[in-house]
C-alpha cells in the first residue's frame, strides 16, 4: 500500500506554530480511508453494504513536532484482525524521521447498530483485510 501524504496546513497549527495534537487523529482517519480506498473498499461502498466500523480506542505517541508546511507520509497497516475487531497501526514520517505513531481499534456493526461477525456477514471484505494483514501488500 502506498503511504497517505498530508501537507500540514497553517490552520492546523497552534499559536507556537506547531501542529495541534488533535489533528493527528483526523489524519489517522484520512489515512485509514485512503488505505481502504487502495484496498478497493471505498468508504461509501462500505456504507452502502451496511458496514459500520466505529472507533473503539485510539492510541497516540507524539515523537517530534510538525509545522506548516511540512509534508507528512502516513503508513497504515493492519496490526490485528479478528472476526469482530480490527486494529490499524499508523506511522507518520517527515522525510525519514518518525514524528508520530498511533493505533485505532474498530468493531463492526450492521445498519441497525448491532454487532456483526465480519467473516460471516461480509466474507469478501474480511478476506481482503486478512490478505493485507498477512502480507502487508
PDB file of N, CA and C in Angstrom, residues 60-121:
ATOM      1  N   UNK A  60      -2.026   7.284  20.826  1.00  0.00           N
ATOM      2  CA  UNK A  60      -1.174   8.252  20.143  1.00  0.00           C
ATOM      3  C   UNK A  60       0.152   8.403  20.872  1.00  0.00           C
ATOM      4  N   UNK A  61       1.237   8.459  20.102  1.00  0.00           N
ATOM      5  CA  UNK A  61       2.571   8.729  20.658  1.00  0.00           C
ATOM      6  C   UNK A  61       3.216   9.802  19.791  1.00  0.00           C
ATOM      7  N   UNK A  62       3.326  10.993  20.347  1.00  0.00           N
ATOM      8  CA  UNK A  62       3.904  12.126  19.638  1.00  0.00           C
ATOM      9  C   UNK A  62       5.412  12.101  19.838  1.00  0.00           C
ATOM     10  N   UNK A  63       6.150  11.965  18.745  1.00  0.00           N
ATOM     11  CA  UNK A  63       7.607  11.805  18.811  1.00  0.00           C
ATOM     12  C   UNK A  63       8.353  13.115  18.564  1.00  0.00           C
ATOM     13  N   UNK A  64       7.958  13.837  17.525  1.00  0.00           N
ATOM     14  CA  UNK A  64       8.599  15.095  17.124  1.00  0.00           C
ATOM     15  C   UNK A  64       7.514  16.036  16.617  1.00  0.00           C
ATOM     16  N   UNK A  65       7.679  17.325  16.797  1.00  0.00           N
ATOM     17  CA  UNK A  65       6.658  18.253  16.297  1.00  0.00           C
ATOM     18  C   UNK A  65       6.681  18.378  14.778  1.00  0.00           C
ATOM     19  N   UNK A  66       5.522  18.737  14.234  1.00  0.00           N
ATOM     20  CA  UNK A  66       5.430  19.096  12.821  1.00  0.00           C
ATOM     21  C   UNK A  66       4.906  20.521  12.749  1.00  0.00           C
ATOM     22  N   UNK A  67       5.210  21.179  11.645  1.00  0.00           N
ATOM     23  CA  UNK A  67       4.824  22.576  11.465  1.00  0.00           C
ATOM     24  C   UNK A  67       4.382  22.806  10.032  1.00  0.00           C
ATOM     25  N   UNK A  68       3.740  23.940   9.803  1.00  0.00           N
ATOM     26  CA  UNK A  68       3.398  24.368   8.453  1.00  0.00           C
ATOM     27  C   UNK A  68       4.686  24.701   7.721  1.00  0.00           C
ATOM     28  N   UNK A  69       4.919  24.265   6.496  1.00  0.00           N
ATOM     29  CA  UNK A  69       4.136  23.431   5.583  1.00  0.00           C
ATOM     30  C   UNK A  69       4.734  22.040   5.415  1.00  0.00           C
ATOM     31  N   UNK A  70       5.079  21.369   6.511  1.00  0.00           N
ATOM     32  CA  UNK A  70       5.667  20.025   6.422  1.00  0.00           C
ATOM     33  C   UNK A  70       4.767  19.086   5.628  1.00  0.00           C
ATOM     34  N   UNK A  71       5.399  18.169   4.908  1.00  0.00           N
ATOM     35  CA  UNK A  71       4.665  17.103   4.230  1.00  0.00           C
ATOM     36  C   UNK A  71       4.911  15.828   5.026  1.00  0.00           C
ATOM     37  N   UNK A  72       3.823  15.222   5.451  1.00  0.00           N
ATOM     38  CA  UNK A  72       3.875  14.041   6.308  1.00  0.00           C
ATOM     39  C   UNK A  72       3.401  12.828   5.513  1.00  0.00           C
ATOM     40  N   UNK A  73       4.192  11.754   5.528  1.00  0.00           N
ATOM     41  CA  UNK A  73       3.734  10.498   4.929  1.00  0.00           C
ATOM     42  C   UNK A  73       3.195   9.627   6.061  1.00  0.00           C
ATOM     43  N   UNK A  74       2.070   9.009   5.801  1.00  0.00           N
ATOM     44  CA  UNK A  74       1.409   8.207   6.823  1.00  0.00           C
ATOM     45  C   UNK A  74       1.255   6.787   6.302  1.00  0.00           C
ATOM     46  N   UNK A  75       1.953   5.873   6.957  1.00  0.00           N
ATOM     47  CA  UNK A  75       1.877   4.463   6.601  1.00  0.00           C
ATOM     48  C   UNK A  75       0.840   3.795   7.498  1.00  0.00           C
ATOM     49  N   UNK A  76      -0.074   3.080   6.878  1.00  0.00           N
ATOM     50  CA  UNK A  76      -1.132   2.381   7.607  1.00  0.00           C
ATOM     51  C   UNK A  76      -0.941   0.888   7.406  1.00  0.00           C
ATOM     52  N   UNK A  77      -1.091   0.147   8.481  1.00  0.00           N
ATOM     53  CA  UNK A  77      -1.046  -1.313   8.385  1.00  0.00           C
ATOM     54  C   UNK A  77      -2.110  -1.891   9.310  1.00  0.00           C
ATOM     55  N   UNK A  78      -2.394  -3.154   9.094  1.00  0.00           N
ATOM     56  CA  UNK A  78      -3.331  -3.856   9.971  1.00  0.00           C
ATOM     57  C   UNK A  78      -2.506  -4.582  11.022  1.00  0.00           C
ATOM     58  N   UNK A  79      -2.675  -4.175  12.262  1.00  0.00           N
ATOM     59  CA  UNK A  79      -1.946  -4.823  13.350  1.00  0.00           C
ATOM     60  C   UNK A  79      -2.621  -6.121  13.783  1.00  0.00           C
ATOM     61  N   UNK A  80      -3.961  -6.085  13.811  1.00  0.00           N
ATOM     62  CA  UNK A  80      -4.690  -7.278  14.249  1.00  0.00           C
ATOM     63  C   UNK A  80      -6.061  -7.295  13.590  1.00  0.00           C
ATOM     64  N   UNK A  81      -6.456  -8.473  13.157  1.00  0.00           N
ATOM     65  CA  UNK A  81      -7.773  -8.673  12.562  1.00  0.00           C
ATOM     66  C   UNK A  81      -8.401  -9.901  13.184  1.00  0.00           C
ATOM     67  N   UNK A  82      -9.616  -9.740  13.671  1.00  0.00           N
ATOM     68  CA  UNK A  82     -10.407 -10.886  14.115  1.00  0.00           C
ATOM     69  C   UNK A  82     -11.783 -10.731  13.484  1.00  0.00           C
ATOM     70  N   UNK A  83     -12.654 -11.663  13.736  1.00  0.00           N
ATOM     71  CA  UNK A  83     -13.988 -11.614  13.145  1.00  0.00           C
ATOM     72  C   UNK A  83     -14.799 -10.423  13.644  1.00  0.00           C
ATOM     73  N   UNK A  84     -14.431  -9.880  14.807  1.00  0.00           N
ATOM     74  CA  UNK A  84     -15.226  -8.798  15.394  1.00  0.00           C
ATOM     75  C   UNK A  84     -14.443  -7.515  15.651  1.00  0.00           C
ATOM     76  N   UNK A  85     -13.123  -7.522  15.409  1.00  0.00           N
ATOM     77  CA  UNK A  85     -12.321  -6.351  15.737  1.00  0.00           C
ATOM     78  C   UNK A  85     -11.179  -6.188  14.736  1.00  0.00           C
ATOM     79  N   UNK A  86     -10.853  -4.929  14.464  1.00  0.00           N
ATOM     80  CA  UNK A  86      -9.770  -4.583  13.555  1.00  0.00           C
ATOM     81  C   UNK A  86      -8.930  -3.493  14.206  1.00  0.00           C
ATOM     82  N   UNK A  87      -7.612  -3.697  14.227  1.00  0.00           N
ATOM     83  CA  UNK A  87      -6.710  -2.683  14.776  1.00  0.00           C
ATOM     84  C   UNK A  87      -5.765  -2.220  13.667  1.00  0.00           C
ATOM     85  N   UNK A  88      -5.800  -0.916  13.399  1.00  0.00           N
ATOM     86  CA  UNK A  88      -4.883  -0.301  12.450  1.00  0.00           C
ATOM     87  C   UNK A  88      -3.711   0.306  13.208  1.00  0.00           C
ATOM     88  N   UNK A  89      -2.530   0.242  12.609  1.00  0.00           N
ATOM     89  CA  UNK A  89      -1.338   0.903  13.145  1.00  0.00           C
ATOM     90  C   UNK A  89      -0.917   1.982  12.160  1.00  0.00           C
ATOM     91  N   UNK A  90      -0.405   3.083  12.685  1.00  0.00           N
ATOM     92  CA  UNK A  90      -0.026   4.231  11.865  1.00  0.00           C
ATOM     93  C   UNK A  90       1.390   4.670  12.216  1.00  0.00           C
ATOM     94  N   UNK A  91       2.166   4.999  11.187  1.00  0.00           N
ATOM     95  CA  UNK A  91       3.485   5.601  11.380  1.00  0.00           C
ATOM     96  C   UNK A  91       3.524   6.848  10.510  1.00  0.00           C
ATOM     97  N   UNK A  92       3.703   7.992  11.167  1.00  0.00           N
ATOM     98  CA  UNK A  92       3.797   9.274  10.464  1.00  0.00           C
ATOM     99  C   UNK A  92       5.267   9.633  10.363  1.00  0.00           C
ATOM    100  N   UNK A  93       5.684  10.041   9.169  1.00  0.00           N
ATOM    101  CA  UNK A  93       7.083  10.426   8.960  1.00  0.00           C
ATOM    102  C   UNK A  93       7.176  11.771   8.251  1.00  0.00           C
ATOM    103  N   UNK A  94       8.175  12.529   8.667  1.00  0.00           N
ATOM    104  CA  UNK A  94       8.580  13.744   7.952  1.00  0.00           C
ATOM    105  C   UNK A  94       9.932  13.403   7.366  1.00  0.00           C
ATOM    106  N   UNK A  95       9.959  13.150   6.062  1.00  0.00           N
ATOM    107  CA  UNK A  95      11.161  12.596   5.453  1.00  0.00           C
ATOM    108  C   UNK A  95      11.334  11.176   5.966  1.00  0.00           C
ATOM    109  N   UNK A  96      12.474  10.889   6.544  1.00  0.00           N
ATOM    110  CA  UNK A  96      12.725   9.564   7.118  1.00  0.00           C
ATOM    111  C   UNK A  96      12.505   9.525   8.628  1.00  0.00           C
ATOM    112  N   UNK A  97      12.217  10.673   9.212  1.00  0.00           N
ATOM    113  CA  UNK A  97      12.078  10.783  10.658  1.00  0.00           C
ATOM    114  C   UNK A  97      10.657  10.485  11.116  1.00  0.00           C
ATOM    115  N   UNK A  98      10.506   9.552  12.050  1.00  0.00           N
ATOM    116  CA  UNK A  98       9.200   9.228  12.618  1.00  0.00           C
ATOM    117  C   UNK A  98       8.793  10.350  13.573  1.00  0.00           C
ATOM    118  N   UNK A  99       7.614  10.928  13.324  1.00  0.00           N
ATOM    119  CA  UNK A  99       7.139  12.028  14.162  1.00  0.00           C
ATOM    120  C   UNK A  99       5.944  11.634  15.031  1.00  0.00           C
ATOM    121  N   UNK A 100       5.324  10.490  14.700  1.00  0.00           N
ATOM    122  CA  UNK A 100       4.120  10.080  15.423  1.00  0.00           C
ATOM    123  C   UNK A 100       3.850   8.612  15.131  1.00  0.00           C
ATOM    124  N   UNK A 101       3.389   7.888  16.125  1.00  0.00           N
ATOM    125  CA  UNK A 101       2.861   6.543  15.913  1.00  0.00           C
ATOM    126  C   UNK A 101       1.508   6.461  16.617  1.00  0.00           C
ATOM    127  N   UNK A 102       0.642   5.627  16.081  1.00  0.00           N
ATOM    128  CA  UNK A 102      -0.672   5.507  16.683  1.00  0.00           C
ATOM    129  C   UNK A 102      -1.351   4.213  16.306  1.00  0.00           C
ATOM    130  N   UNK A 103      -2.472   3.987  16.962  1.00  0.00           N
ATOM    131  CA  UNK A 103      -3.310   2.820  16.695  1.00  0.00           C
ATOM    132  C   UNK A 103      -4.762   3.236  16.847  1.00  0.00           C
ATOM    133  N   UNK A 104      -5.623   2.574  16.088  1.00  0.00           N
ATOM    134  CA  UNK A 104      -7.064   2.729  16.291  1.00  0.00           C
ATOM    135  C   UNK A 104      -7.697   1.350  16.210  1.00  0.00           C
ATOM    136  N   UNK A 105      -8.607   1.084  17.133  1.00  0.00           N
ATOM    137  CA  UNK A 105      -9.316  -0.196  17.098  1.00  0.00           C
ATOM    138  C   UNK A 105     -10.774   0.065  16.741  1.00  0.00           C
ATOM    139  N   UNK A 106     -11.336  -0.884  15.981  1.00  0.00           N
ATOM    140  CA  UNK A 106     -12.680  -0.735  15.444  1.00  0.00           C
ATOM    141  C   UNK A 106     -13.445  -2.038  15.608  1.00  0.00           C
ATOM    142  N   UNK A 107     -14.748  -1.921  15.868  1.00  0.00           N
ATOM    143  CA  UNK A 107     -15.629  -3.084  15.845  1.00  0.00           C
ATOM    144  C   UNK A 107     -16.456  -2.990  14.560  1.00  0.00           C
ATOM    145  N   UNK A 108     -17.356  -3.918  14.358  1.00  0.00           N
ATOM    146  CA  UNK A 108     -18.193  -3.923  13.165  1.00  0.00           C
ATOM    147  C   UNK A 108     -19.656  -3.976  13.575  1.00  0.00           C
ATOM    148  N   UNK A 109     -20.429  -3.098  12.961  1.00  0.00           N
ATOM    149  CA  UNK A 109     -21.858  -3.014  13.253  1.00  0.00           C
ATOM    150  C   UNK A 109     -22.644  -3.054  11.953  1.00  0.00           C
ATOM    151  N   UNK A 110     -23.875  -3.576  12.030  1.00  0.00           N
ATOM    152  CA  UNK A 110     -24.736  -3.555  10.851  1.00  0.00           C
ATOM    153  C   UNK A 110     -25.493  -2.225  10.812  1.00  0.00           C
ATOM    154  N   UNK A 111     -26.390  -2.102   9.842  1.00  0.00           N
ATOM    155  CA  UNK A 111     -27.112  -0.843   9.659  1.00  0.00           C
ATOM    156  C   UNK A 111     -28.028  -0.491  10.828  1.00  0.00           C
ATOM    157  N   UNK A 112     -28.330  -1.464  11.685  1.00  0.00           N
ATOM    158  CA  UNK A 112     -29.155  -1.212  12.869  1.00  0.00           C
ATOM    159  C   UNK A 112     -28.312  -0.948  14.114  1.00  0.00           C
ATOM    160  N   UNK A 113     -26.988  -1.037  13.955  1.00  0.00           N
ATOM    161  CA  UNK A 113     -26.099  -0.793  15.088  1.00  0.00           C
ATOM    162  C   UNK A 113     -25.799  -2.031  15.910  1.00  0.00           C
ATOM    163  N   UNK A 114     -26.205  -3.191  15.406  1.00  0.00           N
ATOM    164  CA  UNK A 114     -25.942  -4.439  16.121  1.00  0.00           C
ATOM    165  C   UNK A 114     -24.566  -4.983  15.717  1.00  0.00           C
ATOM    166  N   UNK A 115     -23.825  -5.545  16.669  1.00  0.00           N
ATOM    167  CA  UNK A 115     -22.513  -6.118  16.332  1.00  0.00           C
ATOM    168  C   UNK A 115     -22.647  -7.251  15.323  1.00  0.00           C
ATOM    169  N   UNK A 116     -21.664  -7.346  14.431  1.00  0.00           N
ATOM    170  CA  UNK A 116     -21.656  -8.414  13.439  1.00  0.00           C
ATOM    171  C   UNK A 116     -20.300  -9.097  13.425  1.00  0.00           C
ATOM    172  N   UNK A 117     -20.312 -10.339  13.005  1.00  0.00           N
ATOM    173  CA  UNK A 117     -19.076 -11.088  12.778  1.00  0.00           C
ATOM    174  C   UNK A 117     -18.721 -10.872  11.316  1.00  0.00           C
ATOM    175  N   UNK A 118     -17.685 -10.106  11.091  1.00  0.00           N
ATOM    176  CA  UNK A 118     -17.320  -9.687   9.745  1.00  0.00           C
ATOM    177  C   UNK A 118     -17.091 -10.868   8.808  1.00  0.00           C
ATOM    178  N   UNK A 119     -16.416 -11.886   9.301  1.00  0.00           N
ATOM    179  CA  UNK A 119     -16.084 -13.056   8.483  1.00  0.00           C
ATOM    180  C   UNK A 119     -17.336 -13.730   7.921  1.00  0.00           C
ATOM    181  N   UNK A 120     -18.417 -13.745   8.700  1.00  0.00           N
ATOM    182  CA  UNK A 120     -19.652 -14.400   8.254  1.00  0.00           C
ATOM    183  C   UNK A 120     -20.543 -13.468   7.446  1.00  0.00           C
ATOM    184  N   UNK A 121     -20.657 -12.228   7.891  1.00  0.00           N
ATOM    185  CA  UNK A 121     -21.601 -11.290   7.257  1.00  0.00           C
ATOM    186  C   UNK A 121     -21.034 -10.664   5.980  1.00  0.00           C
TER     187      UNK A 121
END
